[in-house]
XYZ file of C-alpha atoms in Angstrom:
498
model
C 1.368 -25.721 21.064
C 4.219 -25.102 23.388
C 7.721 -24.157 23.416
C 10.031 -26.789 23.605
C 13.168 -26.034 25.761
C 15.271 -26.079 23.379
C 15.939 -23.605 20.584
C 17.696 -24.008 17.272
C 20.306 -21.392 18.410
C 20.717 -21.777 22.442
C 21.688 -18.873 24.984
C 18.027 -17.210 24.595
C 15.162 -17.026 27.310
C 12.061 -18.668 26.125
C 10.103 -16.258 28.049
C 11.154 -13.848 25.777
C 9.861 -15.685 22.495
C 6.686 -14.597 21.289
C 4.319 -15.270 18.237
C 4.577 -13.541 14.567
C 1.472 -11.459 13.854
C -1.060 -12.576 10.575
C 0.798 -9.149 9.053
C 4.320 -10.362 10.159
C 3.597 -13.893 8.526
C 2.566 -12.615 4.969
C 5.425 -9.881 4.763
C 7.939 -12.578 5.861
C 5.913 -15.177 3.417
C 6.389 -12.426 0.446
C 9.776 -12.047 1.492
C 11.482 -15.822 1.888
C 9.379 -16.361 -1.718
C 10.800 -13.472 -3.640
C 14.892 -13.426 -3.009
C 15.879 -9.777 -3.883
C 12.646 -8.222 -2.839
C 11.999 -6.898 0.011
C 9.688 -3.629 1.661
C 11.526 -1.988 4.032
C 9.653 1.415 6.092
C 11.570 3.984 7.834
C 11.566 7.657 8.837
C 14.045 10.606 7.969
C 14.747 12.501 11.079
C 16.250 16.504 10.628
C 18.048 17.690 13.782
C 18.866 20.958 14.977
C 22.612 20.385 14.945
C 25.050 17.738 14.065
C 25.532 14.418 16.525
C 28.561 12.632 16.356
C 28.432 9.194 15.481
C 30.483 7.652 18.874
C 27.533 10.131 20.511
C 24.377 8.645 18.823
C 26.118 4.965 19.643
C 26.174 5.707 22.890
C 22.424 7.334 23.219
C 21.206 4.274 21.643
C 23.059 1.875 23.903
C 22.187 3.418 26.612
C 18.042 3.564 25.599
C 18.365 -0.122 24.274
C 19.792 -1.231 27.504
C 16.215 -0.011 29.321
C 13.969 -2.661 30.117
C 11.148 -1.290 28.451
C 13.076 -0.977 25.132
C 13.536 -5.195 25.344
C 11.624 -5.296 22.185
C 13.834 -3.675 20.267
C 16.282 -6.877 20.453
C 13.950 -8.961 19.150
C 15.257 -10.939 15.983
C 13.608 -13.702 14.123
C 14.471 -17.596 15.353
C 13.093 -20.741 14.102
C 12.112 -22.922 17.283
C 10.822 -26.233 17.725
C 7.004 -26.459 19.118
C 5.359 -29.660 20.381
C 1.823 -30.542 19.949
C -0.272 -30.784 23.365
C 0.027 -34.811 23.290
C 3.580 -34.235 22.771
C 3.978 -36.567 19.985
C 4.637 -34.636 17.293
C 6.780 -31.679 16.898
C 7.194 -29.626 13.870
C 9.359 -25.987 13.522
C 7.582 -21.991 13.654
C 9.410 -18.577 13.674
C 9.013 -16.563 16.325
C 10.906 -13.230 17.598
C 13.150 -13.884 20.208
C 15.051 -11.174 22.710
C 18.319 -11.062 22.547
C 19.979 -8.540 24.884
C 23.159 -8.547 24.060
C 23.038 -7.461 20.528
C 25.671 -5.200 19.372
C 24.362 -1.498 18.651
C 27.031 -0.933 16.827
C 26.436 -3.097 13.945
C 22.760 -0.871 13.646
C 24.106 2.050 14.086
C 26.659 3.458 11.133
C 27.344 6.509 9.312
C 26.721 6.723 5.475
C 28.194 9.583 3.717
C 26.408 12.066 1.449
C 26.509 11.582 -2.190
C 28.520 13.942 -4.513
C 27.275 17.345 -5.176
C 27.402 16.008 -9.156
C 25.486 13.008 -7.887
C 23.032 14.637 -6.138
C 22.454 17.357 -9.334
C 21.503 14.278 -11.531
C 18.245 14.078 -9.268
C 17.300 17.324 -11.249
C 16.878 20.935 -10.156
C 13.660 21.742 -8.733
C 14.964 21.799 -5.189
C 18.208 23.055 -3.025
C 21.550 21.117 -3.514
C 21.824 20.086 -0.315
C 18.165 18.630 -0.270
C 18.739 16.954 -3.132
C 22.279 15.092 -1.556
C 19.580 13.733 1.134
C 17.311 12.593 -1.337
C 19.897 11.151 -3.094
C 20.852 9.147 0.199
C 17.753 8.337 1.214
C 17.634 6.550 -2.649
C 20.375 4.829 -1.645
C 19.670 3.710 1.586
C 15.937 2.134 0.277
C 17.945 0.072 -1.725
C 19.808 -1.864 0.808
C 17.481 -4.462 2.371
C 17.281 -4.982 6.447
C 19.317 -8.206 7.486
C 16.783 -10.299 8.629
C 19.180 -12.668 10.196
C 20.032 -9.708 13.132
C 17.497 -7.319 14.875
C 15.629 -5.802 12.028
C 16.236 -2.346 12.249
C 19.418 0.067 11.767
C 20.121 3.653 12.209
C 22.186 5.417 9.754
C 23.857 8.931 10.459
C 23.912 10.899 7.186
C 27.847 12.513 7.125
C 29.854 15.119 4.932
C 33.507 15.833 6.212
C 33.692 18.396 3.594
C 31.087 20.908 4.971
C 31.590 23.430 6.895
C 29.821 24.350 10.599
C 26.208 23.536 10.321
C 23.970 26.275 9.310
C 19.874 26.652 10.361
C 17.464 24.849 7.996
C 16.158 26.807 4.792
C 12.708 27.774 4.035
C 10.885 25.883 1.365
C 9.692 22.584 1.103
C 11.865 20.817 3.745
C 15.268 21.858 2.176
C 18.195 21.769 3.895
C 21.243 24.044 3.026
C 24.450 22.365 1.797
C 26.786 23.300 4.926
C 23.998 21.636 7.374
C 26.229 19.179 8.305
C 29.123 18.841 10.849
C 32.917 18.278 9.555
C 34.327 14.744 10.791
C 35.633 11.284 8.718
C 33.430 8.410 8.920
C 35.052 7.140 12.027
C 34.201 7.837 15.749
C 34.349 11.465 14.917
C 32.217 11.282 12.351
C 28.851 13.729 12.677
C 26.144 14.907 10.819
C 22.428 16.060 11.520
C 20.422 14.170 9.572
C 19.487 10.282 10.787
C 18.068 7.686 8.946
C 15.960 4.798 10.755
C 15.356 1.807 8.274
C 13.288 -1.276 9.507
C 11.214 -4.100 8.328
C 7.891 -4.387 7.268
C 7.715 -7.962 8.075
C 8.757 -6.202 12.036
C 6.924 -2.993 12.426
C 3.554 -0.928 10.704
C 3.685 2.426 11.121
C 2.556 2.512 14.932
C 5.419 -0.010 15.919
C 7.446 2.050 14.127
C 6.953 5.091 16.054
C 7.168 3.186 19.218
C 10.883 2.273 18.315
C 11.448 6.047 17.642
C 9.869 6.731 21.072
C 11.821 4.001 22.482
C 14.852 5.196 20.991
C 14.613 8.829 21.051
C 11.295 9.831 23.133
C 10.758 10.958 26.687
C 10.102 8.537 29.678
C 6.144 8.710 28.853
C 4.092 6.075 27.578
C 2.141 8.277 25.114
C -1.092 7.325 24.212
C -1.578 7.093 20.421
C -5.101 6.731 20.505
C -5.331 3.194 19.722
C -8.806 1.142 20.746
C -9.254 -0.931 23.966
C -11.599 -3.478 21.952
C -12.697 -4.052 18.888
C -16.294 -5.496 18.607
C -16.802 -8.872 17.250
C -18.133 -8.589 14.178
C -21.976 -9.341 12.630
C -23.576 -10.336 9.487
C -23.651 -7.042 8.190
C -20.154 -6.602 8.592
C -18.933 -10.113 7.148
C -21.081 -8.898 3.635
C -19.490 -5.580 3.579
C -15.851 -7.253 4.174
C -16.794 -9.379 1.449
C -18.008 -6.171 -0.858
C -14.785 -4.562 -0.231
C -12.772 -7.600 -0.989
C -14.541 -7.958 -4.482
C -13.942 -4.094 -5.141
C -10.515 -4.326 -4.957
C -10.407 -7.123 -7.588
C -12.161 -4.714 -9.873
C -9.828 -2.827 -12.303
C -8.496 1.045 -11.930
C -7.635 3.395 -14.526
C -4.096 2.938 -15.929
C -2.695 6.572 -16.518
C -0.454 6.614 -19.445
C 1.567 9.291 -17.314
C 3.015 6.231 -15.330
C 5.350 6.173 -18.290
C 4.318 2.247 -18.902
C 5.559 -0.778 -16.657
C 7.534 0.587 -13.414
C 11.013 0.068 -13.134
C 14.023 1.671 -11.460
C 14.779 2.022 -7.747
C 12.433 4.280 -5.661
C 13.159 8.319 -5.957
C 12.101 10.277 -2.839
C 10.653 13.748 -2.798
C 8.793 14.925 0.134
C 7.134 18.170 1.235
C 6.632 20.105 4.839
C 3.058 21.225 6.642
C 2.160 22.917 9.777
C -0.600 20.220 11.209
C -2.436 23.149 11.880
C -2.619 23.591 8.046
C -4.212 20.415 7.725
C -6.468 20.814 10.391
C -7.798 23.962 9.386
C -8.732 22.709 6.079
C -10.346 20.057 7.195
C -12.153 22.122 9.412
C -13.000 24.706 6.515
C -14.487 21.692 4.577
C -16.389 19.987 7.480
C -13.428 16.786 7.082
C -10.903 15.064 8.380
C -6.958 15.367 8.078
C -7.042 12.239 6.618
C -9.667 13.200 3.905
C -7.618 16.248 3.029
C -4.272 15.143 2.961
C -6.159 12.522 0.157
C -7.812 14.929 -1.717
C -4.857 16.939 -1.905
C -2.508 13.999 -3.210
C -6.188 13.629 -5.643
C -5.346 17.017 -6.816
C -1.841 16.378 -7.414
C -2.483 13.677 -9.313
C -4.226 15.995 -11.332
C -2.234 18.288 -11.565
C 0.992 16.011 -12.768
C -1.059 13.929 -15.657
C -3.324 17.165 -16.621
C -3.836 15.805 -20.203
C -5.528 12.829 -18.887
C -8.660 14.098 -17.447
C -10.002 15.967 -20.693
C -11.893 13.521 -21.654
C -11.631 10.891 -19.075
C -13.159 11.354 -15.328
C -12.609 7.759 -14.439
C -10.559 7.838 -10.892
C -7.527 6.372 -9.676
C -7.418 3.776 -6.786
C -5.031 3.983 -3.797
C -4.426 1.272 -1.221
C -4.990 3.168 2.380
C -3.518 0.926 5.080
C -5.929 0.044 8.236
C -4.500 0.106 11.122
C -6.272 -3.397 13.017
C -4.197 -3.014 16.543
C -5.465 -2.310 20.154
C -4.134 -0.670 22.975
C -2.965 -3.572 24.047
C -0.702 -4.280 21.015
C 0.367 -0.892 21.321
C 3.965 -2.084 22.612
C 4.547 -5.204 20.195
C 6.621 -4.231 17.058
C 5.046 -6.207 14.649
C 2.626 -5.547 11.796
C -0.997 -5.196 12.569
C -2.474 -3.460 9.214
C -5.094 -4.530 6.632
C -6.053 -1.842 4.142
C -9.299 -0.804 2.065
C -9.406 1.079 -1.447
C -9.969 4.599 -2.199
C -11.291 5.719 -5.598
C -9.294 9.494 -5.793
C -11.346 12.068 -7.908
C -8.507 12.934 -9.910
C -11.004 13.802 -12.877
C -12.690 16.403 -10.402
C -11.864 19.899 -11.584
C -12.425 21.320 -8.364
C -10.712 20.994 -5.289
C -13.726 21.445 -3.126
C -15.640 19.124 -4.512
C -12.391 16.821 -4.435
C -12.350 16.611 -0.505
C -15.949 16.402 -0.055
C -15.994 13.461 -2.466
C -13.505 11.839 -0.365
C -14.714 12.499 2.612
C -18.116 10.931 1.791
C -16.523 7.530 0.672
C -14.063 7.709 3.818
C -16.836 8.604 5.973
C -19.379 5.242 4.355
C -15.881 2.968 5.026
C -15.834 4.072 8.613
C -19.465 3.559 9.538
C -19.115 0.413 7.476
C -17.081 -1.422 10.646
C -13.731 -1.472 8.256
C -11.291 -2.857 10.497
C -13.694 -5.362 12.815
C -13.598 -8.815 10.503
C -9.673 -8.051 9.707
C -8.975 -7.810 13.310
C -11.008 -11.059 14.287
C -10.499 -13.224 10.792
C -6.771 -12.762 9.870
C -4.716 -14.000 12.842
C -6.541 -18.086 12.708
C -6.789 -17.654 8.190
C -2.855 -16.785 8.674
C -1.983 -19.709 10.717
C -4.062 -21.950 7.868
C -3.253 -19.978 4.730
C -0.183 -20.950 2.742
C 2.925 -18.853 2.006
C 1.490 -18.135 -1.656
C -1.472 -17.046 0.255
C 0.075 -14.977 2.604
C 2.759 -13.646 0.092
C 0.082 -12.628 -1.937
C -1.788 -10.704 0.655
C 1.844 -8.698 1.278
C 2.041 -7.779 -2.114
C -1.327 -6.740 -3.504
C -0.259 -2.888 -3.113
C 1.915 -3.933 -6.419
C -0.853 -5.046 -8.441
C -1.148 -1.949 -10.593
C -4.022 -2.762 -12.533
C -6.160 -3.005 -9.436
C -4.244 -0.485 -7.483
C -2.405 2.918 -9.042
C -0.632 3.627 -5.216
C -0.575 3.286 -1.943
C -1.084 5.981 0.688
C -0.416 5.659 3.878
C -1.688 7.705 6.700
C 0.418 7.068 9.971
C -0.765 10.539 11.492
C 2.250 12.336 13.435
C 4.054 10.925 16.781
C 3.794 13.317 19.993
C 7.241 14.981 20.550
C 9.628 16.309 21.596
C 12.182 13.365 20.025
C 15.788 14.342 21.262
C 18.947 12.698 19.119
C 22.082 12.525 21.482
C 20.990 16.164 22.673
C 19.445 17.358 19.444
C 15.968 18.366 18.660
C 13.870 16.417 15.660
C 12.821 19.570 14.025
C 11.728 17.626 11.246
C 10.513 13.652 9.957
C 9.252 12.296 7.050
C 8.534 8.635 6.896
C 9.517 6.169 3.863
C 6.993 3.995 3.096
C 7.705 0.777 0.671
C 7.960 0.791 -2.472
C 7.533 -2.671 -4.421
C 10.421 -2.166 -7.139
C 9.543 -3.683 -10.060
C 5.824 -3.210 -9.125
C 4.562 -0.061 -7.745
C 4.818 2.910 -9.561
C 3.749 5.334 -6.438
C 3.678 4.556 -2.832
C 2.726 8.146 -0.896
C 3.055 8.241 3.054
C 1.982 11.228 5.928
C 4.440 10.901 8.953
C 5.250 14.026 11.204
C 6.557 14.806 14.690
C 4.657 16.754 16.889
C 2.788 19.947 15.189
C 4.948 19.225 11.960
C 4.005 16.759 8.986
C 6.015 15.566 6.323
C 4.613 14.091 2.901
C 6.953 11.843 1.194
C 6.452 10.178 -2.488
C 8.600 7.477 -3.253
C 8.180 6.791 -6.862
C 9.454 4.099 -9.378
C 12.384 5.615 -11.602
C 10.828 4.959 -14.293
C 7.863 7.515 -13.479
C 8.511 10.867 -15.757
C 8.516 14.055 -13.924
C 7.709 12.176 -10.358
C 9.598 15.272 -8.382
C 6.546 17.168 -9.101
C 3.958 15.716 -6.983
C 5.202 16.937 -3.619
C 5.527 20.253 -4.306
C 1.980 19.888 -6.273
C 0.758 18.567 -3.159
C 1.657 21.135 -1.147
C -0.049 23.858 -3.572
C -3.284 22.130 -3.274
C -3.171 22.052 0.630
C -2.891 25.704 0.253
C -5.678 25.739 -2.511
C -7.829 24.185 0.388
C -7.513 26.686 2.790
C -8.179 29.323 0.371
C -11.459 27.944 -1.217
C -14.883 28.112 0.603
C -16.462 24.952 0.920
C -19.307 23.470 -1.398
C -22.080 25.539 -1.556
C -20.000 29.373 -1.045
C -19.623 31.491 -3.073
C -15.817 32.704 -3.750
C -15.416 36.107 -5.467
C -11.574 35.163 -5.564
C -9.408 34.050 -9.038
C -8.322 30.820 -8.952
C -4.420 30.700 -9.026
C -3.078 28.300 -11.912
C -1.253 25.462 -11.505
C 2.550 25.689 -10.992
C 4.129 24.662 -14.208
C 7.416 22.203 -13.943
C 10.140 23.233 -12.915
């Protein structure tokens, strides 16, 4: 098929138009067949100072403005395409550039809830924490116009603080007077941003290539991505096919979920040195990604204690799969497939937990998980029908097969600079499927810095307890001697709620 030389809306360069992804097509299958639903991802960005909002306009002008950054005014566009014997034409989305987009319109200032607002959230955290979670809620309510650029920067604002003060200790509280004074005009500043964007646009690698884009150096930083992926054999088409009928098979349904999920998503999230990580995983011959699952495992745990008394059975997550090359590594689109995880939840000990996990991660990834995805889904999307596709976007939500997802999206290379001020801090948003999903858990970070954020249905009791849970049994990790050591010390109990 070509492009014809027309478009449906004229004034854009067809050398700019380029295909939708197998990912893109089932997220924007799921969405045009669900009105009101949508699964936005995004990333929570904690400066060292506040940026005013005329400031951040500008900065993001100027960096969309770069040729290199052309992607980033891509939009959706129905177009006309013509079959080779050019007697039959029919219509396709693709993403089409259009330069002249106005920045402004994706770049606003939102201000901060209430303190009273913010103190409904509960009180297991700072005040002003708790005001960004509370906006954060908001914000993952209010769905990404897909009829613009999909993406939009929002500048989190209090005109009633006073000069900002330095970030708190704990897990990644702010203090109340972080914030600069303004009104929510061109004065208005503040020093926490907000990027929101579309799942149908960007995974979690496109996503931080629009933060590098948009607030990265002049590098082209290597995120470790594969030059080729091998065409797969026999072997690997059975175990695809093994893996497909696991996840049909049924998980455990925790009566802790609090029943069917409902509510918008509440955010709680949690800080970690990656060196933390990393020296875990080293202490328990694994890898960041098997401890940073083991420790959600334990959380798990930990939240629905009464559970496991009697009953071992584990919990499934959804772990996305990143199926993109190197040379994908500058399209913003969606490139993921994903595999399930059986969590040991019913595991008493944490040890044990992690080299559990890492066993089953460690079969997945000498089982060649990634090769069919990468080489079957782009020709089934173009066959498959929306129902198909919208199905595909949406199995995360089927809670009877799945309990969460978990995302892994590892940690961008920094420094990230907003208008002149550092990212000390970023936690990522991954989607939640309201109405579907009682837990969606994602691991974002900048530089030596990871964040841990749980976005969890409303309906969920006591949900503001897993990152802080998670974060205990990090530590518990790094204390414990691997399987097989001995370990003359106590084992601490579990923080109680709080």
């Amino acid at each position: 098929m070509t492009l014809l030389d027309t478009v449906v809306k004229t004034g854009y360069n067809r050398a700019f138009a380029r295909p939708l992804t197998a990912g893109d097509r089932a997220y924007l299958a799921f969405h045009r067949l669900n009105p009101g639903e949508f699964q936005d991802v995004g990333a929570v960005l904690f400066l060292d100072g506040p940026v005013e909002l005329a400031d951040l306009r500008a900065h993001i002008a100027d960096r969309v403005r770069q040729s290199r950054a052309l992607m980033l005014t891509d939009r959706l566009e129905t177009v006309t395409v013509r079959a080779p014997d050019r007697r039959a034409t029919h219509t396709e989305t693709h993403w089409v550039s259009q330069p002249d987009m106005d920045v402004d319109a994706h770049v606003v200032a939102v201000p901060l809830p209430t303190h009273e607002a913010a103190a409904r959230l509960g009180h297991n955290d700072a005040v002003g924490d708790r005001r960004i979670r509370a906006a954060v809620d908001e914000i993952a309510t209010w769905p990404t116009d897909m009829e613009s650029q999909p993406w939009k920067v929002y500048l989190l604002c209090d005109p009633a603080a006073g000069p900002p003060t330095a970030m708190s200790s704990g897990a990644g509280t702010y203090g109340a007077g972080t914030y600069g004074s303004g009104t929510y005009g061109s004065g208005t500043s503040g020093s926490v941003v907000v990027y929101r964007t579309s799942h149908i646009a960007q995974d979690g690698a496109a996503l931080y290539r629009a933060l590098h884009l948009l607030f990265g150096g002049d590098d082209d930083p290597d995120i470790g991505l594969p030059t080729e992926i091998p065409r797969p054999r026999a072997a690997d088409y059975l175990r695809f096919v093994n893996r497909g009928l696991n996840v049909l098979s049924s998980t455990r349904v925790l009566d802790a979920w609090g029943g069917r999920p409902c509510g918008p998503a509440r955010h709680t999230w949690t800080h970690a040195d990656l060196g933390e990580i990393r020296a875990a995983a080293r202490r328990h011959n694994a890898t960041v990604n098997d401890v940073y699952l083991a420790a959600l495992a334990g959380a798990i745990r930990a939240w629905s204690e009464f559970e496991w008394r009697h009953d071992d059975r584990p919990v499934h997550a959804l772990m996305p799969v990143s199926i993109r090359l190197a040379a994908d590594q500058n399209v913003l689109s969606n490139f993921t497939s994903g595999v399930r995880v059986a969590l040991p939840c019913g595991e008493p000990d944490a040890a044990h937990r992690v080299a559990r996990i890492a066993e089953v991660t460690g079969r997945l990834k000498g089982g060649g998980i990634g090769l069919v995805e990468h080489h079957l889904f782009p020709s089934v999307a173009q066959r498959a029908t929306p129902r198909m596709l919208s199905y595909a976007a949406s199995f995360g939500g089927r809670t009877h097969e799945l309990a969460m997802v978990a995302t892994n999206a590892r940690t961008i290379r920094g420094p990230l600079d907003v208008a002149g001020r550092k990212v000390l801090e970023m936690i990522g948003t991954g989607p939640l499927l309201v109405g579907r999903q009682h837990l969606s858990v994602a691991l974002f970070g900048v530089g030596d810095r990871v964040g841990i954020t749980f976005a969890a249905s409303d309906s969920v009791p006591n949900h503001e307890r897993l990152a802080s849970l998670w974060r205990y049994e990090l530590d518990e990790l790094n204390r414990l001697a691997p399987i097989g050591v001995q370990v003359p010390l106590q084992r601490r109990s579990v923080p109680s709620a709080g």
